[in-house]
mmCIF file with all atom_site columns, C-alpha atoms and ligand atoms in Angstrom:
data_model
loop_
_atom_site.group_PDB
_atom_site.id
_atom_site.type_symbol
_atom_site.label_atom_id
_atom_site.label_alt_id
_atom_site.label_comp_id
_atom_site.label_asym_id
_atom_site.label_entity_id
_atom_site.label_seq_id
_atom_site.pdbx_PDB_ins_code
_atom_site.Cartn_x
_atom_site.Cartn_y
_atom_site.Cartn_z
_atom_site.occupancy
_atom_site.B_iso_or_equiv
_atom_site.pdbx_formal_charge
_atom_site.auth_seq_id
_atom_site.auth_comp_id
_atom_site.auth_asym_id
_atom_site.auth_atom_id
_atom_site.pdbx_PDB_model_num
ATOM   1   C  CA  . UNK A 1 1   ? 32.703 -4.304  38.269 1.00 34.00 ? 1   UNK A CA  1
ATOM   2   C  CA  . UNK A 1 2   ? 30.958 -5.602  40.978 1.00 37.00 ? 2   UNK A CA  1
ATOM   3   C  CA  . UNK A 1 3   ? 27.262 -7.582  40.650 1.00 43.00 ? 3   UNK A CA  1
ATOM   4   C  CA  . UNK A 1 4   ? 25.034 -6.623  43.293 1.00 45.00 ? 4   UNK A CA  1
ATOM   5   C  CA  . UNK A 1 5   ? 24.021 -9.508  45.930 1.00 46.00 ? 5   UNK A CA  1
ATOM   6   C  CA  . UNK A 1 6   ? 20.156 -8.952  46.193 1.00 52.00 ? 6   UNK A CA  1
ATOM   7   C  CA  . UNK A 1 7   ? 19.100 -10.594 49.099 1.00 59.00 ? 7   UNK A CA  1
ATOM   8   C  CA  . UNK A 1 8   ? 15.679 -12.209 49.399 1.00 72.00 ? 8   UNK A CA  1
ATOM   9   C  CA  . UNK A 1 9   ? 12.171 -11.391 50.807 1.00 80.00 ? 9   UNK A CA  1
ATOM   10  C  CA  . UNK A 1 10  ? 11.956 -14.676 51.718 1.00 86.00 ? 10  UNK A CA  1
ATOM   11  C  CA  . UNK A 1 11  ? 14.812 -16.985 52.618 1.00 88.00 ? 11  UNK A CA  1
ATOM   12  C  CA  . UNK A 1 12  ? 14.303 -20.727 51.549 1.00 90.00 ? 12  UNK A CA  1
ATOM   13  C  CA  . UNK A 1 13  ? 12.587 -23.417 54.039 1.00 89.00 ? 13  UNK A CA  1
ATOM   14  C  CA  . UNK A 1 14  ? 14.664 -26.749 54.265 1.00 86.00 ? 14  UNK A CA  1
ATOM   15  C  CA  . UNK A 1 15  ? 13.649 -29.164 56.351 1.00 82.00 ? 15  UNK A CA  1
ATOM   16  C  CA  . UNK A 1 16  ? 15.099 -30.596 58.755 1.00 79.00 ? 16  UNK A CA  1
ATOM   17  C  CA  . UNK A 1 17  ? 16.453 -33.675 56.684 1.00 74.00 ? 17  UNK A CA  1
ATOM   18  C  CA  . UNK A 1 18  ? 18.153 -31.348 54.604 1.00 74.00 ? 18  UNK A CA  1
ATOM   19  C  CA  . UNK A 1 19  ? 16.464 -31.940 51.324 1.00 84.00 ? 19  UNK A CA  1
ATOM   20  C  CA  . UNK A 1 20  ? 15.295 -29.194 48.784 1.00 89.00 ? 20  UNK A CA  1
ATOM   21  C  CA  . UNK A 1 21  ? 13.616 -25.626 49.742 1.00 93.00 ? 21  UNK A CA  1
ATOM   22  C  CA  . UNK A 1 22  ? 9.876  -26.238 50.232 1.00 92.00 ? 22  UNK A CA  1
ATOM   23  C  CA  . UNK A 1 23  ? 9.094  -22.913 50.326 1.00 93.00 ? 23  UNK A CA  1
ATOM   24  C  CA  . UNK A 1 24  ? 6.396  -21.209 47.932 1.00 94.00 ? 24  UNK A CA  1
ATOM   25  C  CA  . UNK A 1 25  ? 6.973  -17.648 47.803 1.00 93.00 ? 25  UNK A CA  1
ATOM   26  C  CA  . UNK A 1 26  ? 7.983  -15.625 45.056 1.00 93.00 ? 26  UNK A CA  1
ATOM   27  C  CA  . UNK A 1 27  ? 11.876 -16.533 43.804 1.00 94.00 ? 27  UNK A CA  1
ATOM   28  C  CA  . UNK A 1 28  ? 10.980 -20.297 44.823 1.00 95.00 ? 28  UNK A CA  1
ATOM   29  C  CA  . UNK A 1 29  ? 8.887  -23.093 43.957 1.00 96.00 ? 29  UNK A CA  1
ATOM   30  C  CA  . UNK A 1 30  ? 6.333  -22.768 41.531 1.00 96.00 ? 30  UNK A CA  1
ATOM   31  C  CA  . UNK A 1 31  ? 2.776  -24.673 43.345 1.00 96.00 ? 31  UNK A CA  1
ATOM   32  C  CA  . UNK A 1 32  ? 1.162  -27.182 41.136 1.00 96.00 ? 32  UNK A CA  1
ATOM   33  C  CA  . UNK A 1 33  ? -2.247 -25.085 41.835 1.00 97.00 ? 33  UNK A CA  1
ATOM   34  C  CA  . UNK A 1 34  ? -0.491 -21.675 40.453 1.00 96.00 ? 34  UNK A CA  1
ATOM   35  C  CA  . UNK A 1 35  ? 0.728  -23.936 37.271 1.00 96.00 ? 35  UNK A CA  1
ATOM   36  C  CA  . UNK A 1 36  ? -2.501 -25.055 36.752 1.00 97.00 ? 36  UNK A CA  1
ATOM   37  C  CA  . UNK A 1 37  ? -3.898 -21.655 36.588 1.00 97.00 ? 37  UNK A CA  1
ATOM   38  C  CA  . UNK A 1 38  ? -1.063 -20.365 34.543 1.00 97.00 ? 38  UNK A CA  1
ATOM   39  C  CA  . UNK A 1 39  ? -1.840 -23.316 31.770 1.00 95.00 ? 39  UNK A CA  1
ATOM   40  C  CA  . UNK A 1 40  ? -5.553 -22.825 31.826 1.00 97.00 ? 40  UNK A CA  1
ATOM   41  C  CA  . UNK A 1 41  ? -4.970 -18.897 31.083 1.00 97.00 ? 41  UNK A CA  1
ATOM   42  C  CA  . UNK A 1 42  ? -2.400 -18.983 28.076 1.00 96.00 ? 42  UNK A CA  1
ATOM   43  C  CA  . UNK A 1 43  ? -4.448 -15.899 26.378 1.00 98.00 ? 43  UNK A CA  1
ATOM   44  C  CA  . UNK A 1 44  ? -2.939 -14.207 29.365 1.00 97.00 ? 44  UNK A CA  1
ATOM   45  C  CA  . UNK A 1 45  ? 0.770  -14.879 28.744 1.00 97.00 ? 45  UNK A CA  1
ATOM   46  C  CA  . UNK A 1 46  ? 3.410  -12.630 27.402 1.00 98.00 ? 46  UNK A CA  1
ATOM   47  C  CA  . UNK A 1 47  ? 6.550  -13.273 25.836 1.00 97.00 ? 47  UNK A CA  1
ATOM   48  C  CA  . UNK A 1 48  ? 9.695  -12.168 28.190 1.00 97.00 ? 48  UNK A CA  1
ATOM   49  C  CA  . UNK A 1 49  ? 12.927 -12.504 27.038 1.00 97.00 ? 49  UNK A CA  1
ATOM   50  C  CA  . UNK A 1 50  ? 15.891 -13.616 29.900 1.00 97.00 ? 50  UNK A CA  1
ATOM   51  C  CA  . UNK A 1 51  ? 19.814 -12.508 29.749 1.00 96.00 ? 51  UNK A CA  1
ATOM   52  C  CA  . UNK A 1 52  ? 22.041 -14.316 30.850 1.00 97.00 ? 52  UNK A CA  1
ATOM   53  C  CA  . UNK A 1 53  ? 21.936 -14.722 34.637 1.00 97.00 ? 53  UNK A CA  1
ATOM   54  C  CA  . UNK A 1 54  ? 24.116 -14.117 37.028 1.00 95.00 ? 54  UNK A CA  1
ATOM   55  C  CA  . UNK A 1 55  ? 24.253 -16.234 39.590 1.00 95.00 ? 55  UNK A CA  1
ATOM   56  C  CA  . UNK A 1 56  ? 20.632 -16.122 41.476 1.00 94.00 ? 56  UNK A CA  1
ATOM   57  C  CA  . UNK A 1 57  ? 19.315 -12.975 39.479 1.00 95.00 ? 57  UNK A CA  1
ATOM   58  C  CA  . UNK A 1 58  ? 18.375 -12.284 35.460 1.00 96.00 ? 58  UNK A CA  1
ATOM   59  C  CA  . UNK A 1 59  ? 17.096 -9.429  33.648 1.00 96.00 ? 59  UNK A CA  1
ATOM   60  C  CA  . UNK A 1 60  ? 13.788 -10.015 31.908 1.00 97.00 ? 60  UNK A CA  1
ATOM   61  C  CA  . UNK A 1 61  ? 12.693 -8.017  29.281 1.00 97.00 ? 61  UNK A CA  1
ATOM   62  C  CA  . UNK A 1 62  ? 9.039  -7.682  28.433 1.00 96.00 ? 62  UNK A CA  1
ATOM   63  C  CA  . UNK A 1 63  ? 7.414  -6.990  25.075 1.00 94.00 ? 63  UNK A CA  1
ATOM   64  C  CA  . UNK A 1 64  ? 7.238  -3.321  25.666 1.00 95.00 ? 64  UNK A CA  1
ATOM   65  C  CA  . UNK A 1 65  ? 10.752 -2.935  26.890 1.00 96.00 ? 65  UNK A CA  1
ATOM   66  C  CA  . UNK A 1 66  ? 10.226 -3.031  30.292 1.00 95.00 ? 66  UNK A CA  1
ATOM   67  C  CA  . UNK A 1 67  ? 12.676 -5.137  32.348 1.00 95.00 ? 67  UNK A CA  1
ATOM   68  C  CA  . UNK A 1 68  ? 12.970 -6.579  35.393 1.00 95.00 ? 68  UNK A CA  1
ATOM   69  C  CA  . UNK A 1 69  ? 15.170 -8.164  37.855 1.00 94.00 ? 69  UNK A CA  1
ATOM   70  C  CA  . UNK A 1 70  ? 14.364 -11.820 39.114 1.00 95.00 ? 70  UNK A CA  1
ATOM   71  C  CA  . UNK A 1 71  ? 15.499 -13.571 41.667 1.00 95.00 ? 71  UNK A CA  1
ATOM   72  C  CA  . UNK A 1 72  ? 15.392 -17.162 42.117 1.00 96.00 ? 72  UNK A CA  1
ATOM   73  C  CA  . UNK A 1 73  ? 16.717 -19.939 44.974 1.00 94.00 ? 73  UNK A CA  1
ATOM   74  C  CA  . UNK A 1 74  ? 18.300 -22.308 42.727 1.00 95.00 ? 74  UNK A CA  1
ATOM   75  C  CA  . UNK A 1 75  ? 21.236 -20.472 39.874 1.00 96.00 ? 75  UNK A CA  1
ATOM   76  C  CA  . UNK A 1 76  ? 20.931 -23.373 37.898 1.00 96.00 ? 76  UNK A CA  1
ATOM   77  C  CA  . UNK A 1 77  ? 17.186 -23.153 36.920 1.00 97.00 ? 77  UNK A CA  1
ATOM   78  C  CA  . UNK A 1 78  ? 17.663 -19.906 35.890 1.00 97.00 ? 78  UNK A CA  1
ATOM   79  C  CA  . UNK A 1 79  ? 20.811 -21.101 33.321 1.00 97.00 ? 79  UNK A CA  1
ATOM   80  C  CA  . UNK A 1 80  ? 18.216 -23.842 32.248 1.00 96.00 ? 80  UNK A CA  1
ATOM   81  C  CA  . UNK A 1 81  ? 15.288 -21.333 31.554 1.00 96.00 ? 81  UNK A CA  1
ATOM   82  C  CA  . UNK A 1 82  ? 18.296 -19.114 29.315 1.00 96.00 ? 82  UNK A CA  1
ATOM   83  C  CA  . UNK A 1 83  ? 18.821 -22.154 27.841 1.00 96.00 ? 83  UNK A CA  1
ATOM   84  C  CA  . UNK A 1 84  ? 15.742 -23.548 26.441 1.00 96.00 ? 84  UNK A CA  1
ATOM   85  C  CA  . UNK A 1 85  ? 14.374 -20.471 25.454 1.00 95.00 ? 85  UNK A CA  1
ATOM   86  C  CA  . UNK A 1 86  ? 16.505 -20.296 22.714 1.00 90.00 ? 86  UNK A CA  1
ATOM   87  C  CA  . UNK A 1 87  ? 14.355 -23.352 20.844 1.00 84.00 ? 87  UNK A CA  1
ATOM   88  C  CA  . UNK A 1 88  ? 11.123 -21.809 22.731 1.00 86.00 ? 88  UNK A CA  1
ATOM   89  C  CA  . UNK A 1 89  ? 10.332 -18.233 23.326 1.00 92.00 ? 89  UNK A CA  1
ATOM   90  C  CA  . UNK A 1 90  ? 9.445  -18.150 27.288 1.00 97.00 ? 90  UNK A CA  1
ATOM   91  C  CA  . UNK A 1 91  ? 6.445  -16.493 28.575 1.00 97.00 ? 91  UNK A CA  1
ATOM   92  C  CA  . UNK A 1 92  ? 5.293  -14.855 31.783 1.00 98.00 ? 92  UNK A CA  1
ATOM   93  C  CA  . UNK A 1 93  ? 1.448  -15.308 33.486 1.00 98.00 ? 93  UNK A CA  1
ATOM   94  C  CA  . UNK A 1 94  ? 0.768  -11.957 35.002 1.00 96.00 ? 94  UNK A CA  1
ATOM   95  C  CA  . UNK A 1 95  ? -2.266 -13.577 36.662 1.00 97.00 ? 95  UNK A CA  1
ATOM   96  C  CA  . UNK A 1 96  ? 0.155  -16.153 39.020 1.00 97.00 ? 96  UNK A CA  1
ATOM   97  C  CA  . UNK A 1 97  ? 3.577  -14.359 38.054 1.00 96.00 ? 97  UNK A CA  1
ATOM   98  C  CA  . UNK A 1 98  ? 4.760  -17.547 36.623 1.00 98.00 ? 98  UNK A CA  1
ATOM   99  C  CA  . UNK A 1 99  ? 7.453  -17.876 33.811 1.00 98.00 ? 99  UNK A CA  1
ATOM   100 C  CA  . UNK A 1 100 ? 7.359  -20.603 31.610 1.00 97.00 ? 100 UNK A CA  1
ATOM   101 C  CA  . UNK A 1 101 ? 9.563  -22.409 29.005 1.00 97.00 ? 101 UNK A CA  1
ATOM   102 C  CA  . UNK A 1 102 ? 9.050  -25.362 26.995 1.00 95.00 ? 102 UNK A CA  1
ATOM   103 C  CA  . UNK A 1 103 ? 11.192 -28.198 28.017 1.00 94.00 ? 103 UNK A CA  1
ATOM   104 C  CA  . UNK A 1 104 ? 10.147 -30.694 25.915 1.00 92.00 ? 104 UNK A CA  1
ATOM   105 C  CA  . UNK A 1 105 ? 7.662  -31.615 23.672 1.00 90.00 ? 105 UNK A CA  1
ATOM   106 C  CA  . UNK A 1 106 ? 4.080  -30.748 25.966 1.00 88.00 ? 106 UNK A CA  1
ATOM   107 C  CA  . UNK A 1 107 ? 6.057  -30.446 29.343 1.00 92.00 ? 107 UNK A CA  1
ATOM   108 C  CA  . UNK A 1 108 ? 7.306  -27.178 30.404 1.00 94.00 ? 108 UNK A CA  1
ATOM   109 C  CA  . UNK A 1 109 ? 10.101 -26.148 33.014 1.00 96.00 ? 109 UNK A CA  1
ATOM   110 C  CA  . UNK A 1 110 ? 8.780  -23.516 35.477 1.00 97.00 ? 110 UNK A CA  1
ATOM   111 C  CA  . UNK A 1 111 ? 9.911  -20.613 37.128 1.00 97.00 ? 111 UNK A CA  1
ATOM   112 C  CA  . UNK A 1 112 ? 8.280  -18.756 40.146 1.00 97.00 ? 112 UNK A CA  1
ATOM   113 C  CA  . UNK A 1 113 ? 10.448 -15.131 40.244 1.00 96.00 ? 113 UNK A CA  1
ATOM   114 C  CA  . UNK A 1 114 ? 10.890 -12.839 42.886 1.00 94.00 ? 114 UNK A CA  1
ATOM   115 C  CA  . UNK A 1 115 ? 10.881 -9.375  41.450 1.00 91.00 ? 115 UNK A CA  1
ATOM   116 C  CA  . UNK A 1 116 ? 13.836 -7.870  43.073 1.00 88.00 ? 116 UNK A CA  1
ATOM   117 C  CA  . UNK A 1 117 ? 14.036 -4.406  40.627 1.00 74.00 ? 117 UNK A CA  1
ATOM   118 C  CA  . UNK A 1 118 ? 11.201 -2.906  38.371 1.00 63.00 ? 118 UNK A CA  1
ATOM   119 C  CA  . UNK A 1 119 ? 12.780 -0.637  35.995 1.00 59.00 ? 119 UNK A CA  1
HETATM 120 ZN ZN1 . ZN  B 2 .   ? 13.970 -21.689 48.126 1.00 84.61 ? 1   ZN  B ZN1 1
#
């Protein structure tokens, strides 16, 4: 069985020194304006549940069953995210389509998905 290769909207942005992607849009980094918002609206957030991903994609499932395909640049944020939400049910802002995990005690890793499949 073969996993499909989704490819992205938006490729990442290195520059030129070659250090990590700078870019912002969805299935990238997470702004520290759009986690700001996300914080200051937690009567917004919803619980979403991640599989395990494969490679640069993960299902998400949402409370009422709906899932969806994320993409994101960097494969190991996504194992991390799997990871911690087993001591920390993640959430998702629908208001800045941020996911969000505890990582440890009043910090909290971040993920900024590209939808690549609404089922
Ligand atoms: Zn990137």
């Amino acid at each position: 069985m073969s996993v499909s290769v989704h490819t992205p909207e938006h490729p990442c942005i290195h520059p030129e020194d070659g250090s990590a992607c700078r870019s912002y849009h969805p299935g990238h980094n997470a702004h520290y304006i759009q986690a700001r918002l996300a914080s200051e609206n937690r009567d917004r957030w919803v619980r979403v549940e991640l599989d395990p991903p494969h490679g640069n994609t993960v299902q998400a499932t949402f409370p009422d069953g709906e899932t969806r395909t994320w993409w994101c640049h960097d494969p190991a944020l996504l194992e991390r995210f799997h990871t911690l939400q087993r001591g920390d049910a993640a959430s998702f802002d629908p208001g800045t389509s941020l996911a969000s995990v505890q990582s440890t005690p009043g910090r909290r890793a971040l993920l900024h998905p590209a939808v690549v499949r609404e089922q």
